[in-house]
Amino acid sequence: MNIDLTDTTSSQINTTLVKARRSIGSPAVGMVLTLVIVTDEGNHYDALRSASQASKEHPSRILVVVPRPGRSPRDRATARLDAEVRVGSDAGTGETVLLRLHGELATHAHSVVLPLLLPDAPVVVWWPEDAPERPSEDKLGALGQRRITDAASSEDPVACLGLRGETYAPGDTDLSWTRLTPWRSVLAAGLDQQSSKVRSAVVEGEGFNPSAELLALWLAQRLHVPVERTVSDGPGITAVRMQTAHGEICLDRANGSLAELAVPGQPDRHVALHRRGTAELIAEELRRLDPDEAYAAAVQYGVGRLGGTPPGSAGGTPTRPKAGGGPQPDLTAAEQPEKTTAKQSPPKKAAKKATGGTTSRATKK
């Protein structure tokens, strides 16, 4: 059921939601959270489709906020709220409200969203693109227990990661980190099968890929070894190589779906590492609403520790200098923070577990 409301209010939208639930025979509210999506007119369809698919696992009220401040002074001086209410099969397993905020109302989105939040339920705010510099201080972001951004959608993903590290607050997370969950799990499992300490590591991936940067930071922060970031043709992350006294542990994914794990002294095996869609990533993030300490430790470790110019940028080289997580010699001229695109943040304490229940050999070392 779709109901269009023109020049409406939050109170009228709430009344419409109650009437719509009763008309389809489901007066009870069985939703577990409110998902607020802040996007623009051009991207709201894809974001809403991904959120609707994720709602099959996490029934939720989805509020899509589309600010439309207007171009002319007359449009910017007006204030109007248009809404589209979807319940039943058109809204997945929850409810969907598409909010278009016209004119001056576009700068007061929080006052429109606040009355529409589910009572006594967690709130998650997601910016598919154009996230604020400080999500936790944004008026809409302050309403959420979790705040989801995506550095991959920014113009300079590496600089965006540096900004996320500087402005991190408990509850922040990024889809670039969520994309790494299968990689971190497989790498931790490979390290569990080795008794020798990792001496160095190399992460291969596309230039301007924030997930590759985060994976290199995570390895350097957890293993306390030099980590080198190199550029490949992709897609995404293509390989991780870790040198040990017994040989090289290699996780190689050349085609973007099937990877090969090679561990010294054991037969090679194939691992499914397909590139997941946005709906799967959002569903994973909605499974846990507590602060992600592993992400905080990695992103606050500092992109500047990788040194050099971001791969693929103008004047950059295809290979970054190595970075170590433990006591290291003084940084060279190419590794000084002023040469990087992001300000170096001081290292934080490592999270208790980096892969959601899998204790890696790196942690014990």
Coordinates of N, CA and C in Angstrom, one line a residue, residues 43-181:
N43 N 20.1 9.2 -5.6 CA 20.6 7.9 -5.0 C 19.6 7.3 -4.0
H44 N 18.4 7.9 -3.8 CA 17.5 7.3 -2.8 C 17.0 6.0 -3.2
Y45 N 16.8 5.7 -4.5 CA 16.2 4.5 -5.0 C 17.1 3.3 -4.6
D46 N 18.3 3.4 -5.0 CA 19.3 2.2 -4.7 C 19.4 2.0 -3.2
A47 N 19.5 3.1 -2.4 CA 19.7 3.0 -1.0 C 18.4 2.4 -0.4
L48 N 17.2 2.8 -0.8 CA 16.0 2.2 -0.3 C 15.8 0.8 -0.6
R49 N 16.2 0.4 -1.8 CA 16.1 -1.0 -2.2 C 17.0 -1.9 -1.4
S50 N 18.3 -1.4 -1.1 CA 19.2 -2.2 -0.2 C 18.6 -2.3 1.2
A51 N 18.1 -1.2 1.7 CA 17.5 -1.2 3.1 C 16.3 -2.1 3.1
S52 N 15.5 -2.1 2.1 CA 14.3 -3.0 2.1 C 14.7 -4.5 2.1
Q53 N 15.8 -4.8 1.4 CA 16.2 -6.2 1.4 C 16.8 -6.5 2.8
A54 N 17.5 -5.6 3.4 CA 18.1 -5.9 4.7 C 17.0 -6.0 5.8
S55 N 15.8 -5.3 5.5 CA 14.7 -5.4 6.5 C 14.1 -6.8 6.6
K56 N 14.4 -7.6 5.6 CA 13.8 -9.0 5.7 C 14.5 -9.8 6.9
E57 N 15.7 -9.4 7.2 CA 16.4 -9.9 8.4 C 16.2 -9.1 9.6
H58 N 16.0 -7.8 9.4 CA 15.9 -6.9 10.6 C 14.6 -6.0 10.3
P59 N 13.4 -6.5 10.6 CA 12.2 -5.7 10.4 C 12.4 -4.3 11.0
S60 N 12.2 -3.2 10.2 CA 12.5 -1.9 10.7 C 11.6 -0.9 10.0
R61 N 11.5 0.3 10.7 CA 10.9 1.4 10.0 C 12.0 2.2 9.3
I62 N 11.8 2.3 8.0 CA 12.8 3.0 7.2 C 12.4 4.4 6.9
L63 N 13.1 5.4 7.3 CA 12.8 6.8 7.0 C 13.9 7.3 6.1
V64 N 13.5 7.6 4.8 CA 14.4 8.1 3.8 C 14.2 9.7 3.8
V65 N 15.3 10.4 4.1 CA 15.3 11.8 4.2 C 16.0 12.4 2.9
V66 N 15.2 13.1 2.1 CA 15.7 13.7 0.9 C 15.6 15.2 1.0
P67 N 16.6 15.9 1.4 CA 16.6 17.4 1.4 C 16.5 18.0 0.0
R68 N 15.6 18.9 -0.2 CA 15.5 19.6 -1.5 C 15.4 21.1 -1.2
P69 N 16.6 21.8 -0.8 CA 16.5 23.2 -0.4 C 16.1 24.1 -1.5
G70 N 16.1 23.7 -2.8 CA 15.7 24.6 -3.8 C 16.9 25.5 -4.4
R71 N 16.7 26.0 -5.6 CA 17.7 26.8 -6.2 C 17.5 28.3 -6.1
S72 N 16.3 28.7 -6.3 CA 16.0 30.1 -6.3 C 15.7 30.6 -4.9
P73 N 15.9 31.9 -4.6 CA 15.6 32.5 -3.3 C 14.2 32.2 -2.8
R74 N 13.3 32.2 -3.7 CA 11.9 32.0 -3.3 C 11.7 30.5 -2.9
D75 N 12.3 29.6 -3.6 CA 12.2 28.2 -3.2 C 12.9 27.9 -1.8
R76 N 14.0 28.6 -1.6 CA 14.7 28.4 -0.4 C 14.0 29.0 0.8
A77 N 13.1 30.0 0.5 CA 12.4 30.7 1.6 C 11.1 29.9 2.0
T78 N 10.7 29.0 1.2 CA 9.5 28.2 1.5 C 9.8 27.0 2.4
A79 N 8.8 26.4 3.0 CA 9.0 25.2 3.8 C 7.9 24.3 3.6
R80 N 8.1 23.1 3.0 CA 7.1 22.1 2.7 C 7.6 20.7 2.9
L81 N 6.7 19.9 3.4 CA 7.1 18.5 3.6 C 6.1 17.6 2.8
D82 N 6.7 16.8 1.9 CA 6.0 15.8 1.1 C 6.4 14.5 1.6
A83 N 5.5 13.5 1.6 CA 5.8 12.2 2.1 C 5.1 11.1 1.3
E84 N 5.8 10.0 1.3 CA 5.2 8.8 0.7 C 5.3 7.6 1.7
V85 N 4.1 7.1 2.1 CA 4.1 6.1 3.1 C 3.8 4.8 2.4
R86 N 4.7 3.8 2.8 CA 4.6 2.4 2.2 C 4.5 1.4 3.3
V87 N 3.4 0.6 3.3 CA 3.3 -0.5 4.3 C 2.9 -1.7 3.5
G88 N 3.0 -2.9 4.2 CA 2.6 -4.1 3.6 C 3.7 -4.7 2.7
S89 N 3.3 -5.3 1.6 CA 4.3 -5.9 0.7 C 5.2 -4.9 0.0
D90 N 4.7 -3.7 -0.1 CA 5.5 -2.6 -0.8 C 6.7 -2.1 0.1
A91 N 6.7 -2.5 1.4 CA 7.7 -2.0 2.3 C 8.5 -3.2 2.9
G92 N 8.5 -4.3 2.3 CA 9.2 -5.4 2.9 C 8.5 -6.0 4.1
T93 N 9.3 -6.1 5.2 CA 8.7 -6.6 6.5 C 8.5 -5.5 7.5
G94 N 8.6 -4.3 7.1 CA 8.4 -3.2 8.0 C 7.6 -2.1 7.4
E95 N 8.0 -0.8 7.6 CA 7.4 0.3 7.1 C 8.4 1.2 6.5
T96 N 8.0 2.0 5.5 CA 8.9 2.9 4.8 C 8.2 4.2 4.6
V97 N 8.9 5.3 5.0 CA 8.4 6.6 4.8 C 9.4 7.4 4.0
L98 N 9.1 7.9 2.8 CA 10.0 8.7 2.0 C 9.6 10.2 2.3
L99 N 10.6 10.9 2.8 CA 10.4 12.3 3.2 C 11.1 13.2 2.3
R100 N 10.4 14.2 1.7 CA 11.1 15.2 0.8 C 10.9 16.5 1.5
L101 N 12.0 17.1 1.9 CA 12.0 18.3 2.7 C 12.4 19.5 1.8
H102 N 11.4 20.4 1.5 CA 11.6 21.4 0.6 C 12.0 22.7 1.3
G103 N 12.8 23.5 0.6 CA 13.1 24.9 1.1 C 13.8 24.9 2.4
E104 N 13.4 25.8 3.3 CA 14.1 26.0 4.6 C 14.0 24.7 5.5
L105 N 13.0 23.9 5.3 CA 12.8 22.7 6.1 C 13.9 21.7 5.9
A106 N 14.6 21.8 4.8 CA 15.7 20.9 4.5 C 16.8 21.0 5.6
T107 N 17.0 22.2 6.2 CA 18.0 22.3 7.3 C 17.5 21.9 8.6
H108 N 16.3 21.5 8.7 CA 15.7 21.1 10.0 C 15.2 19.7 9.9
A109 N 15.9 18.8 9.3 CA 15.5 17.4 9.1 C 15.2 16.7 10.4
H110 N 16.1 17.0 11.4 CA 16.0 16.3 12.7 C 14.6 16.5 13.3
S111 N 14.1 17.7 13.2 CA 12.8 18.0 13.8 C 11.6 17.3 13.1
V112 N 11.8 16.9 11.9 CA 10.8 16.1 11.2 C 10.9 14.6 11.5
V113 N 12.2 14.2 11.6 CA 12.4 12.7 11.9 C 12.1 12.3 13.3
L114 N 12.4 13.2 14.2 CA 12.3 12.8 15.7 C 10.9 12.3 16.0
P115 N 9.8 12.9 15.6 CA 8.5 12.3 16.0 C 8.1 11.0 15.3
L116 N 8.9 10.6 14.3 CA 8.6 9.4 13.5 C 9.4 8.2 14.0
L117 N 10.3 8.4 14.9 CA 11.1 7.3 15.4 C 10.3 6.3 16.2
L118 N 10.6 5.0 16.1 CA 9.9 4.0 16.9 C 10.2 4.2 18.4
P119 N 9.2 4.2 19.2 CA 9.5 4.4 20.7 C 10.3 3.2 21.2
D120 N 11.3 3.5 22.1 CA 12.1 2.5 22.8 C 12.7 1.5 21.8
A121 N 13.2 2.0 20.7 CA 13.9 1.1 19.7 C 15.1 1.8 19.3
P122 N 16.2 1.0 19.0 CA 17.4 1.7 18.5 C 17.2 2.4 17.2
V123 N 18.1 3.4 17.0 CA 18.1 4.2 15.8 C 19.5 4.1 15.1
V124 N 19.4 3.8 13.8 CA 20.7 3.7 13.0 C 20.5 4.7 11.9
V125 N 21.6 5.5 11.7 CA 21.6 6.6 10.6 C 22.6 6.2 9.6
W126 N 22.2 6.2 8.3 CA 23.1 5.8 7.2 C 23.1 6.9 6.2
W127 N 24.4 7.3 5.8 CA 24.6 8.2 4.7 C 25.2 7.4 3.6
P128 N 24.5 7.0 2.5 CA 25.1 6.3 1.4 C 26.2 7.1 0.7
E129 N 26.0 8.4 0.7 CA 27.0 9.3 0.1 C 26.9 10.7 0.8
D130 N 28.0 11.4 0.6 CA 28.1 12.8 1.2 C 27.8 12.8 2.7
A131 N 28.5 12.0 3.4 CA 28.4 12.0 4.9 C 29.0 13.3 5.5
P132 N 28.5 13.8 6.6 CA 29.0 14.9 7.3 C 30.4 14.6 7.8
E133 N 31.2 15.7 8.0 CA 32.6 15.5 8.5 C 32.6 14.8 9.8
R134 N 31.7 15.2 10.7 CA 31.6 14.6 12.0 C 30.2 14.0 12.2
P135 N 30.0 12.8 11.8 CA 28.7 12.2 11.9 C 28.0 12.3 13.3
S136 N 28.8 12.1 14.3 CA 28.3 12.1 15.7 C 27.8 13.4 16.1
E137 N 28.3 14.5 15.5 CA 27.8 15.9 15.9 C 26.7 16.4 14.9
D138 N 26.4 15.6 13.9 CA 25.3 16.0 13.0 C 24.0 15.9 13.8
K139 N 23.1 16.7 13.5 CA 21.8 16.7 14.3 C 21.0 15.4 14.0
L140 N 21.1 14.9 12.8 CA 20.4 13.6 12.6 C 21.3 12.5 13.1
G141 N 22.6 12.6 13.0 CA 23.5 11.5 13.5 C 23.4 11.4 15.0
A142 N 23.1 12.5 15.7 CA 23.0 12.5 17.2 C 21.8 11.6 17.6
L143 N 20.9 11.4 16.7 CA 19.7 10.6 17.1 C 20.0 9.1 17.1
G144 N 21.1 8.7 16.5 CA 21.4 7.3 16.3 C 22.4 6.7 17.3
Q145 N 22.2 5.4 17.6 CA 23.1 4.6 18.3 C 24.3 4.2 17.4
R146 N 24.0 4.0 16.2 CA 25.0 3.6 15.2 C 24.9 4.6 14.0
R147 N 26.1 5.0 13.4 CA 26.1 5.9 12.3 C 27.0 5.2 11.2
I148 N 26.4 5.0 10.1 CA 27.1 4.3 9.0 C 27.4 5.2 7.9
T149 N 28.7 5.2 7.5 CA 29.1 6.0 6.3 C 29.8 5.0 5.3
D150 N 30.2 5.6 4.2 CA 30.9 4.8 3.2 C 32.0 5.6 2.5
A151 N 33.2 5.4 2.9 CA 34.3 6.2 2.3 C 34.5 5.9 0.9
A152 N 34.1 4.8 0.4 CA 34.2 4.4 -1.1 C 33.4 5.4 -1.9
S153 N 32.4 6.0 -1.4 CA 31.6 6.9 -2.2 C 32.1 8.3 -2.3
S154 N 33.2 8.6 -1.5 CA 33.8 10.0 -1.5 C 34.7 10.2 -2.6
E155 N 35.1 11.4 -2.9 CA 36.0 11.8 -4.0 C 37.4 11.3 -3.7
D156 N 37.8 11.4 -2.4 CA 39.1 10.9 -2.0 C 39.0 10.0 -0.8
P157 N 38.8 8.7 -1.1 CA 38.6 7.7 0.0 C 39.6 7.7 1.0
V158 N 40.9 7.8 0.7 CA 42.0 7.7 1.6 C 41.9 8.9 2.6
A159 N 41.7 10.1 2.1 CA 41.6 11.2 2.9 C 40.4 11.1 3.8
C160 N 39.3 10.5 3.3 CA 38.1 10.3 4.0 C 38.3 9.4 5.2
L161 N 39.1 8.4 5.0 CA 39.5 7.5 6.1 C 40.2 8.2 7.2
G162 N 41.2 9.1 6.8 CA 41.9 9.9 7.8 C 40.9 10.8 8.6
L163 N 39.9 11.3 7.9 CA 38.9 12.2 8.6 C 38.1 11.3 9.6
R164 N 37.7 10.1 9.1 CA 36.9 9.2 10.0 C 37.7 8.9 11.3
G165 N 39.1 8.7 11.1 CA 39.9 8.4 12.3 C 40.0 9.6 13.3
E166 N 40.1 10.8 12.7 CA 40.2 12.0 13.6 C 38.9 12.3 14.3
T167 N 37.7 12.0 13.6 CA 36.4 12.4 14.2 C 35.7 11.2 14.8
Y168 N 36.4 10.1 14.9 CA 35.6 8.9 15.4 C 35.0 9.1 16.8
A169 N 33.8 8.6 16.9 CA 33.0 8.6 18.1 C 32.4 7.2 18.3
P170 N 32.2 6.7 19.5 CA 31.6 5.3 19.6 C 30.3 5.3 18.9
G171 N 30.1 4.2 18.1 CA 28.9 4.1 17.3 C 29.2 4.3 15.8
D172 N 30.3 5.0 15.5 CA 30.6 5.2 14.0 C 31.1 3.9 13.4
T173 N 30.8 3.7 12.2 CA 31.3 2.6 11.4 C 31.3 3.0 9.9
D174 N 31.9 2.2 9.1 CA 32.0 2.5 7.6 C 31.9 1.2 6.9
L175 N 31.1 1.3 5.8 CA 30.9 0.1 5.0 C 32.2 -0.4 4.4
S176 N 33.2 0.4 4.2 CA 34.6 -0.1 3.8 C 35.1 -1.1 4.8
W177 N 34.8 -0.9 6.0 CA 35.3 -1.9 7.1 C 34.4 -3.1 7.0
T178 N 33.1 -3.0 6.8 CA 32.2 -4.1 6.7 C 32.6 -5.1 5.6
R179 N 33.1 -4.5 4.5 CA 33.5 -5.3 3.4 C 34.6 -6.3 3.7
L180 N 35.4 -6.0 4.8 CA 36.6 -6.7 5.1 C 36.3 -7.9 6.0
T181 N 35.0 -8.1 6.5 CA 34.8 -9.2 7.4 C 35.2 -10.6 6.9

